[in-house]
XYZ file of C-alpha atoms in Angstrom:
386
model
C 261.451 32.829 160.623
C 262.137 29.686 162.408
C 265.114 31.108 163.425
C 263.542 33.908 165.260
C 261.329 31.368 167.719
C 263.214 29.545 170.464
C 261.084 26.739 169.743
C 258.039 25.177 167.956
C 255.647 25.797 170.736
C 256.491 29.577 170.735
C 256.056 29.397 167.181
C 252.563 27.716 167.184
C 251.745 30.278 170.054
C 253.158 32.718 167.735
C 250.405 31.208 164.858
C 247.820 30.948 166.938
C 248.032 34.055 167.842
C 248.279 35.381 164.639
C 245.731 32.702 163.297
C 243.226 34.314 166.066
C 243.887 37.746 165.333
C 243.298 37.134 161.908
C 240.548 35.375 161.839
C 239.236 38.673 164.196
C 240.418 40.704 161.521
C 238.192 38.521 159.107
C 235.087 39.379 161.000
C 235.712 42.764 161.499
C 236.115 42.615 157.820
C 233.438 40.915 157.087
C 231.200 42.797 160.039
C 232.991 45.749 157.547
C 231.796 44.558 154.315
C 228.891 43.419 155.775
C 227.711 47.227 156.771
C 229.215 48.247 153.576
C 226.877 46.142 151.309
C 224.245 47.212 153.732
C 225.146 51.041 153.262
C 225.756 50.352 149.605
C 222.341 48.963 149.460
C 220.667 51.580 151.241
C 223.035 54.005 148.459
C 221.854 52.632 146.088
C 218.123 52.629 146.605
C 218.557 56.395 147.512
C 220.561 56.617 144.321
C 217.437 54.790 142.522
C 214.765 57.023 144.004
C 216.652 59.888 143.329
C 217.528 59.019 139.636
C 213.645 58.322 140.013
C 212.698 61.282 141.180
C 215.466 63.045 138.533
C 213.946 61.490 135.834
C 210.520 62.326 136.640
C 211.562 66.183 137.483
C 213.289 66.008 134.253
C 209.854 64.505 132.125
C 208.610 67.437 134.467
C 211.006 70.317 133.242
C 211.146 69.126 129.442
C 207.222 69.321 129.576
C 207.236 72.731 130.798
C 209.851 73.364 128.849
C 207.765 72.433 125.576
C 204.395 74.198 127.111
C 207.106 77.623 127.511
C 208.263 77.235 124.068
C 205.099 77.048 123.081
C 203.815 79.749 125.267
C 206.734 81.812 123.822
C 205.689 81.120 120.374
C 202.102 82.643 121.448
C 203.714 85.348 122.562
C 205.923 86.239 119.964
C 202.626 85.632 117.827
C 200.710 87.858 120.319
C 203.619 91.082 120.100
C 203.845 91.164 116.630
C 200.046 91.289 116.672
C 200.271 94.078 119.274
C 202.649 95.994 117.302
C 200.740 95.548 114.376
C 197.497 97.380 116.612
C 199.612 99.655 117.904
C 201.200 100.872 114.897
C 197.519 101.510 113.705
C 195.832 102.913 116.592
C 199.139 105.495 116.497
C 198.099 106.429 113.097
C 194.385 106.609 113.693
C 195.313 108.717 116.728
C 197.696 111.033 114.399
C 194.540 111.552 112.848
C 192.404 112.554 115.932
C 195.259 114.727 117.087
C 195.310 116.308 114.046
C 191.049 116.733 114.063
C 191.272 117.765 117.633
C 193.825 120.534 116.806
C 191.672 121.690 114.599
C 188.703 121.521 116.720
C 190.909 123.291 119.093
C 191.841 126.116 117.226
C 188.038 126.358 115.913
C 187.470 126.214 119.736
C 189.951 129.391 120.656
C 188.542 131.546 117.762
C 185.073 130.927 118.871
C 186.010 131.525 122.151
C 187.762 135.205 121.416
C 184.340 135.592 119.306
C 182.432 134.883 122.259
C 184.839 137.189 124.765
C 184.271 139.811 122.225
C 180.289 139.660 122.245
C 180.758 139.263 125.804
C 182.619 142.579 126.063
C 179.688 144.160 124.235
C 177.033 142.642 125.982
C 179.056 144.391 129.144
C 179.152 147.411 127.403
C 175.764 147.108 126.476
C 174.762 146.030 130.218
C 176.503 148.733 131.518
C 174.977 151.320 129.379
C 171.245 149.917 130.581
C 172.368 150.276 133.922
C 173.670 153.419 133.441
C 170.189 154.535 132.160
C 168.356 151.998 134.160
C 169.723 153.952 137.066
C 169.306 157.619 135.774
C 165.779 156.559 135.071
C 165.457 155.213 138.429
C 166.715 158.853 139.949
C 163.950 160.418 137.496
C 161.603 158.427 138.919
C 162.645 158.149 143.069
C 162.143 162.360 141.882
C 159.162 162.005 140.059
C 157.714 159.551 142.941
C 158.951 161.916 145.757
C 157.462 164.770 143.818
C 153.996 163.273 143.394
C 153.542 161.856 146.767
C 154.840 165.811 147.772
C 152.044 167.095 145.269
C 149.539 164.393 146.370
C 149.916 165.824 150.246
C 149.986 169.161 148.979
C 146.677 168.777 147.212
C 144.757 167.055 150.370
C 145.874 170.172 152.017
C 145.422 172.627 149.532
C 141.753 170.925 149.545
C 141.346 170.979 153.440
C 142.461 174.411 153.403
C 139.781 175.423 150.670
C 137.210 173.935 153.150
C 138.817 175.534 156.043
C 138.641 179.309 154.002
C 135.069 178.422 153.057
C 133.904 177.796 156.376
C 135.471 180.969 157.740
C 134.032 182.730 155.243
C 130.386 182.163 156.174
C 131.712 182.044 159.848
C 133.301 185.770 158.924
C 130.351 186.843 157.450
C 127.893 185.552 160.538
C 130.390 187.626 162.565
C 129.515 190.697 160.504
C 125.932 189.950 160.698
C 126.564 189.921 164.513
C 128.901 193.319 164.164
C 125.799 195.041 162.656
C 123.528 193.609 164.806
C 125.464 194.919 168.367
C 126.177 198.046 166.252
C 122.316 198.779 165.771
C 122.092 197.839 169.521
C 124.229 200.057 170.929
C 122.972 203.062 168.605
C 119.624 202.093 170.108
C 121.092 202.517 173.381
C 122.583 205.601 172.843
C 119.371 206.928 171.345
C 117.488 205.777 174.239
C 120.055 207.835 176.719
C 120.071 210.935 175.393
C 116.077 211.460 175.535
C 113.899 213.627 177.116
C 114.968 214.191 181.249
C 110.931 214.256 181.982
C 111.202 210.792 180.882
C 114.148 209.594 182.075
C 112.812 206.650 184.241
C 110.370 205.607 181.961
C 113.213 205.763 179.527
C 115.487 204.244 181.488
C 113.504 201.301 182.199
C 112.665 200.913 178.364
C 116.853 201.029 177.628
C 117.062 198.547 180.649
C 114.605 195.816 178.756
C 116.204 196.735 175.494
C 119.445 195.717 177.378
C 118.678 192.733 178.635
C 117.314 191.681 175.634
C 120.050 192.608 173.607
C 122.671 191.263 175.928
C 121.470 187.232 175.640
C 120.995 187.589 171.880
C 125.002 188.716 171.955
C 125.793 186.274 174.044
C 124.019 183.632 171.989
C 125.600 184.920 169.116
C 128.781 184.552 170.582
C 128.425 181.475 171.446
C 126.601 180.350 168.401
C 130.597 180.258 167.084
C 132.539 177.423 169.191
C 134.373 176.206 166.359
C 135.827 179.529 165.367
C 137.216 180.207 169.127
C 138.222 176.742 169.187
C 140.532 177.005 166.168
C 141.707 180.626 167.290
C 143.085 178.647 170.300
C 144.583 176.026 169.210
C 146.216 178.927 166.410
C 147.184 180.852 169.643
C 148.766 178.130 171.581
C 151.211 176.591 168.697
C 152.013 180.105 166.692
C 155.107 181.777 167.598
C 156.094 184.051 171.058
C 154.441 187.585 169.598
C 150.977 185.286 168.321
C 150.707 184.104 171.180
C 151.135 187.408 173.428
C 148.294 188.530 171.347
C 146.025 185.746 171.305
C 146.504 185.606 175.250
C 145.577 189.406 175.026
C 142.803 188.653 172.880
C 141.990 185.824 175.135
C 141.628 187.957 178.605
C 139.615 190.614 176.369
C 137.625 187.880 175.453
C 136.967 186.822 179.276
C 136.419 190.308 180.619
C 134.061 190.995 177.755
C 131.784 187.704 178.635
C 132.239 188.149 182.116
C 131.237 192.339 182.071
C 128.054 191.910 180.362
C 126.170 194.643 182.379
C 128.303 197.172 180.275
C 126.145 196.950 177.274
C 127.790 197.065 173.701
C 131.556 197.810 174.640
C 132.956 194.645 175.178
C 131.672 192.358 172.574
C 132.586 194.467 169.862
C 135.757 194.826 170.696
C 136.396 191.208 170.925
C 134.308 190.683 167.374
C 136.953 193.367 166.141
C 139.784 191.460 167.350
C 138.254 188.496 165.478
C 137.813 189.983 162.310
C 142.194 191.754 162.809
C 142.734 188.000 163.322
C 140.839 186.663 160.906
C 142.302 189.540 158.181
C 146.166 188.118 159.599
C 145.421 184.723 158.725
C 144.462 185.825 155.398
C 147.077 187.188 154.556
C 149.230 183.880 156.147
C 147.156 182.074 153.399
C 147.747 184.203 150.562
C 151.293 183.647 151.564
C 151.280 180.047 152.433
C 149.637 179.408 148.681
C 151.899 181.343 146.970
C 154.681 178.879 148.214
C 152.295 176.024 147.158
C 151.523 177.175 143.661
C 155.525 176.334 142.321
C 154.937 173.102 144.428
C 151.502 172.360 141.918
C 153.071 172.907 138.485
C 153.678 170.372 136.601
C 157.305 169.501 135.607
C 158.504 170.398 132.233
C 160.604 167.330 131.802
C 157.700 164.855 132.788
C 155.299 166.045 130.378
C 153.983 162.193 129.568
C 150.364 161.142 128.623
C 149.465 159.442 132.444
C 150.646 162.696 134.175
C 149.290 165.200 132.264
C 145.599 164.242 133.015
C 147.214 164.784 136.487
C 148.919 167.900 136.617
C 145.892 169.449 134.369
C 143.986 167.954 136.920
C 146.279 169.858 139.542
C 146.344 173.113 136.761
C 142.231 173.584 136.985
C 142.220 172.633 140.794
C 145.181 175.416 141.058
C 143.194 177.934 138.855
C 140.101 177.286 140.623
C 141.707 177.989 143.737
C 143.669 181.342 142.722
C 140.225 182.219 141.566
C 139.020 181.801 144.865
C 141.407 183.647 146.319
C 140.823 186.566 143.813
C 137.500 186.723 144.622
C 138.001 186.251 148.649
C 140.167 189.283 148.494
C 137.703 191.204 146.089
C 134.560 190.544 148.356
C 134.818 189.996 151.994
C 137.979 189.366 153.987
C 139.091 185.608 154.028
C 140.959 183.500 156.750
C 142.734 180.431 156.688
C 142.055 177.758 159.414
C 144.457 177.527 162.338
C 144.317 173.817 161.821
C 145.198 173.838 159.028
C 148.636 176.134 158.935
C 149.422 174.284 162.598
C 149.237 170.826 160.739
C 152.755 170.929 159.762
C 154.167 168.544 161.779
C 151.303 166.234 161.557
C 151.744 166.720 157.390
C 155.343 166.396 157.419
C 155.303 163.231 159.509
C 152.841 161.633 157.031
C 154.429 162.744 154.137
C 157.586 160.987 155.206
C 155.851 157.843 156.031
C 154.238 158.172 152.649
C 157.778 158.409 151.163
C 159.665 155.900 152.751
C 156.725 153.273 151.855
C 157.230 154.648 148.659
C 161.221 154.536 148.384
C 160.988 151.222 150.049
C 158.668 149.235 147.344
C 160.279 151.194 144.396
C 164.199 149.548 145.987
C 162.126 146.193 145.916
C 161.142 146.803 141.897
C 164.579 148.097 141.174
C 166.108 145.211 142.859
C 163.460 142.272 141.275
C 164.396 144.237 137.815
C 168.078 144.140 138.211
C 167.145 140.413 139.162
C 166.074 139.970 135.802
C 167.781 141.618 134.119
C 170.933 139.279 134.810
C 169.160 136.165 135.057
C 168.443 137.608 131.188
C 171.572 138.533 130.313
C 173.520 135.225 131.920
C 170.303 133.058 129.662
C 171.495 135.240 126.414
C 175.416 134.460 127.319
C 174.836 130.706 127.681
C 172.595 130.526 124.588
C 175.271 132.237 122.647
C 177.817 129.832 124.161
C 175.624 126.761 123.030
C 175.503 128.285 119.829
């Protein structure tokens, strides 16, 4: 090494040099170990706090560790309880299934039990509405029947008035009929007399005359209500009635209006009166041998409330065929124009009559069938209860 340096200043240089540099390499390594025991230091207190923190995490873990053991234990404890319970509810509900199939085939036979009585009660229901309605027809007949027989009685009964009053009307018109008969005998008598005495005679017939004439013409008009009702007939009868009673009107006129003529007139119109009144007799007899089938009493509604009424109907019916009998045995009879021209009037109030009637008889029917399923739906949930 000596041999390499020229001389012994270039080799101290050469030391110094090296001295320098390595006493710089000393402190950098000691700067070097320096940081290195600081970073070691700082290591290590990490390493302590986290072997710190490790062993606490670990005290941690091996207590939760214990508590799950222990928790497993419980629940190992816990399933084979649960399978235990288990294990016996299955067999207890073995049991109920078994009980409940039972119950459910009891159930399903009941049920078909209860479809069958069901399917009678239907039957039955049926059949009750089957007669319920048949009934129901009977009676809507029987009803329309009596109300018919009810307005046939008020006018058999008007009518009976009617004929009664026409017959003492018909026999006042006979009265009069005699009466202007004796008058104009008297009159004749009093013209064929002596010719000596004809002005003496004349003058007598004259006063006889005069005082025949008013008491003709106050017996004419003594009967209002009888040309009243011969009006109203002639107005509302059919074309050939009333070409007569407009005939028998105009001979009516011309015999009030020609009273000078003495006796001619006024019988003829008291004769046209009594052909009238002998046409509408004979328009009754008719008119009550329609009504008489109308008056019997049906055969098949012979019960104990309707016979009083149709015996009642029987006697008023014989009483009235009596009458008859006896009208057409004695003096002439005539039923009232009114009467026979009420038709309409009749047939109008017989419908009202029947439709009030129909109307509260649907009501019943329909409040019946009302009941009659709120009963029958009461006796199916009874028997379902049952």
């Amino acid at each position: 090494m000596t041999d390499s340096f020229a001389n012994a200043a270039d080799e101290i240089e050469y030391y110094k040099n090296l001295a320098r540099k390595t006493e710089d390499e000393l402190h950098e390594t000691r700067s070097m170990l320096e940081d290195f025991q600081l970073s070691s230091r700082e290591l290590e207190e990490e390493l302590e706090k986290e072997i710190d923190s490790t062993e606490r995490r670990y005290n941690e873990i091996r207590i939760r560790n214990e508590a799950m053991k222990q928790e497993v234990e419980d629940w190992k404890e816990k399933y084979h309880q649960a399978v235990k319970e288990s294990n016996t509810n299955i067999n207890q509900l073995s049991r109920q299934l078994e009980v409940l199939k039972q119950q459910l085939a009891d159930f399903i036979k009941t049920r078909r039990e209860l479809e069958q009585e069901n399917d009678q009660l239907e039957r039955t229901e049926r059949a009750a509405t089957w007669s319920m309605q048949e009934i129901t027809t009977k009676y809507d007949a029987a009803v329309e029947r009596m109300a018919i027989l009810e307005n046939e009685v008020s006018t058999k009964a008007s009518l009976s008035e009617e004929v009664q009053r026409l017959k003492d009307e018909l026999r006042d018109a006979n009265v009069e009929l005699e009466i202007m008969k004796a008058n104009q005998a008297g009159l004749e008598r009093s013209n064929n007399s002596n010719n000596s005495s004809l002005y003496n005679g004349s003058t007598s017939s004259l006063a006889e005359g005069k005082t025949a004439r008013p008491s003709i013409g106050s017996n004419y008009e003594a009967m209002p209500s009888l040309r009243a009702r011969l009006a109203n007939n002639s107005t509302l009868q059919r074309s050939a009635s009333r070409q007569a009673s407009s005939g028998s009107s105009a001979t009516r006129a011309g015999g009030v209006g020609a009273g000078a003529v003495p006796g001619h007139n006024p019988v003829q119109v008291v004769q046209d009166m009594v052909g009238r009144v002998k046409s509408l007799e004979a328009r009754l007899v008719s008119c009550r041998s329609l009504v008489t089938p109308l008056l019997q009493p049906p055969p098949s509604y012979s019960t104990t409330p309707s016979t009083g009424r149709n015996s009642w109907q029987g006697s008023q019916l014989s009483t009235s065929t009596a009458g008859s009998d006896n009208s057409r045995h004695g003096s002439p009879t005539a039923t009232s124009p009114n009467a026979l021209l009420g038709g309409p009037k009749v047939s109008r109030r017989t419908s009202l009559l029947l439709q009030q009637h129909l109307q509260q008889h649907r009501e019943q029917r329909e409040q019946q069938k009302l009941r009659e399923q709120q009963r029958i739906m009461a006796m199916a949930e009874s028997a379902i209860s049952t």
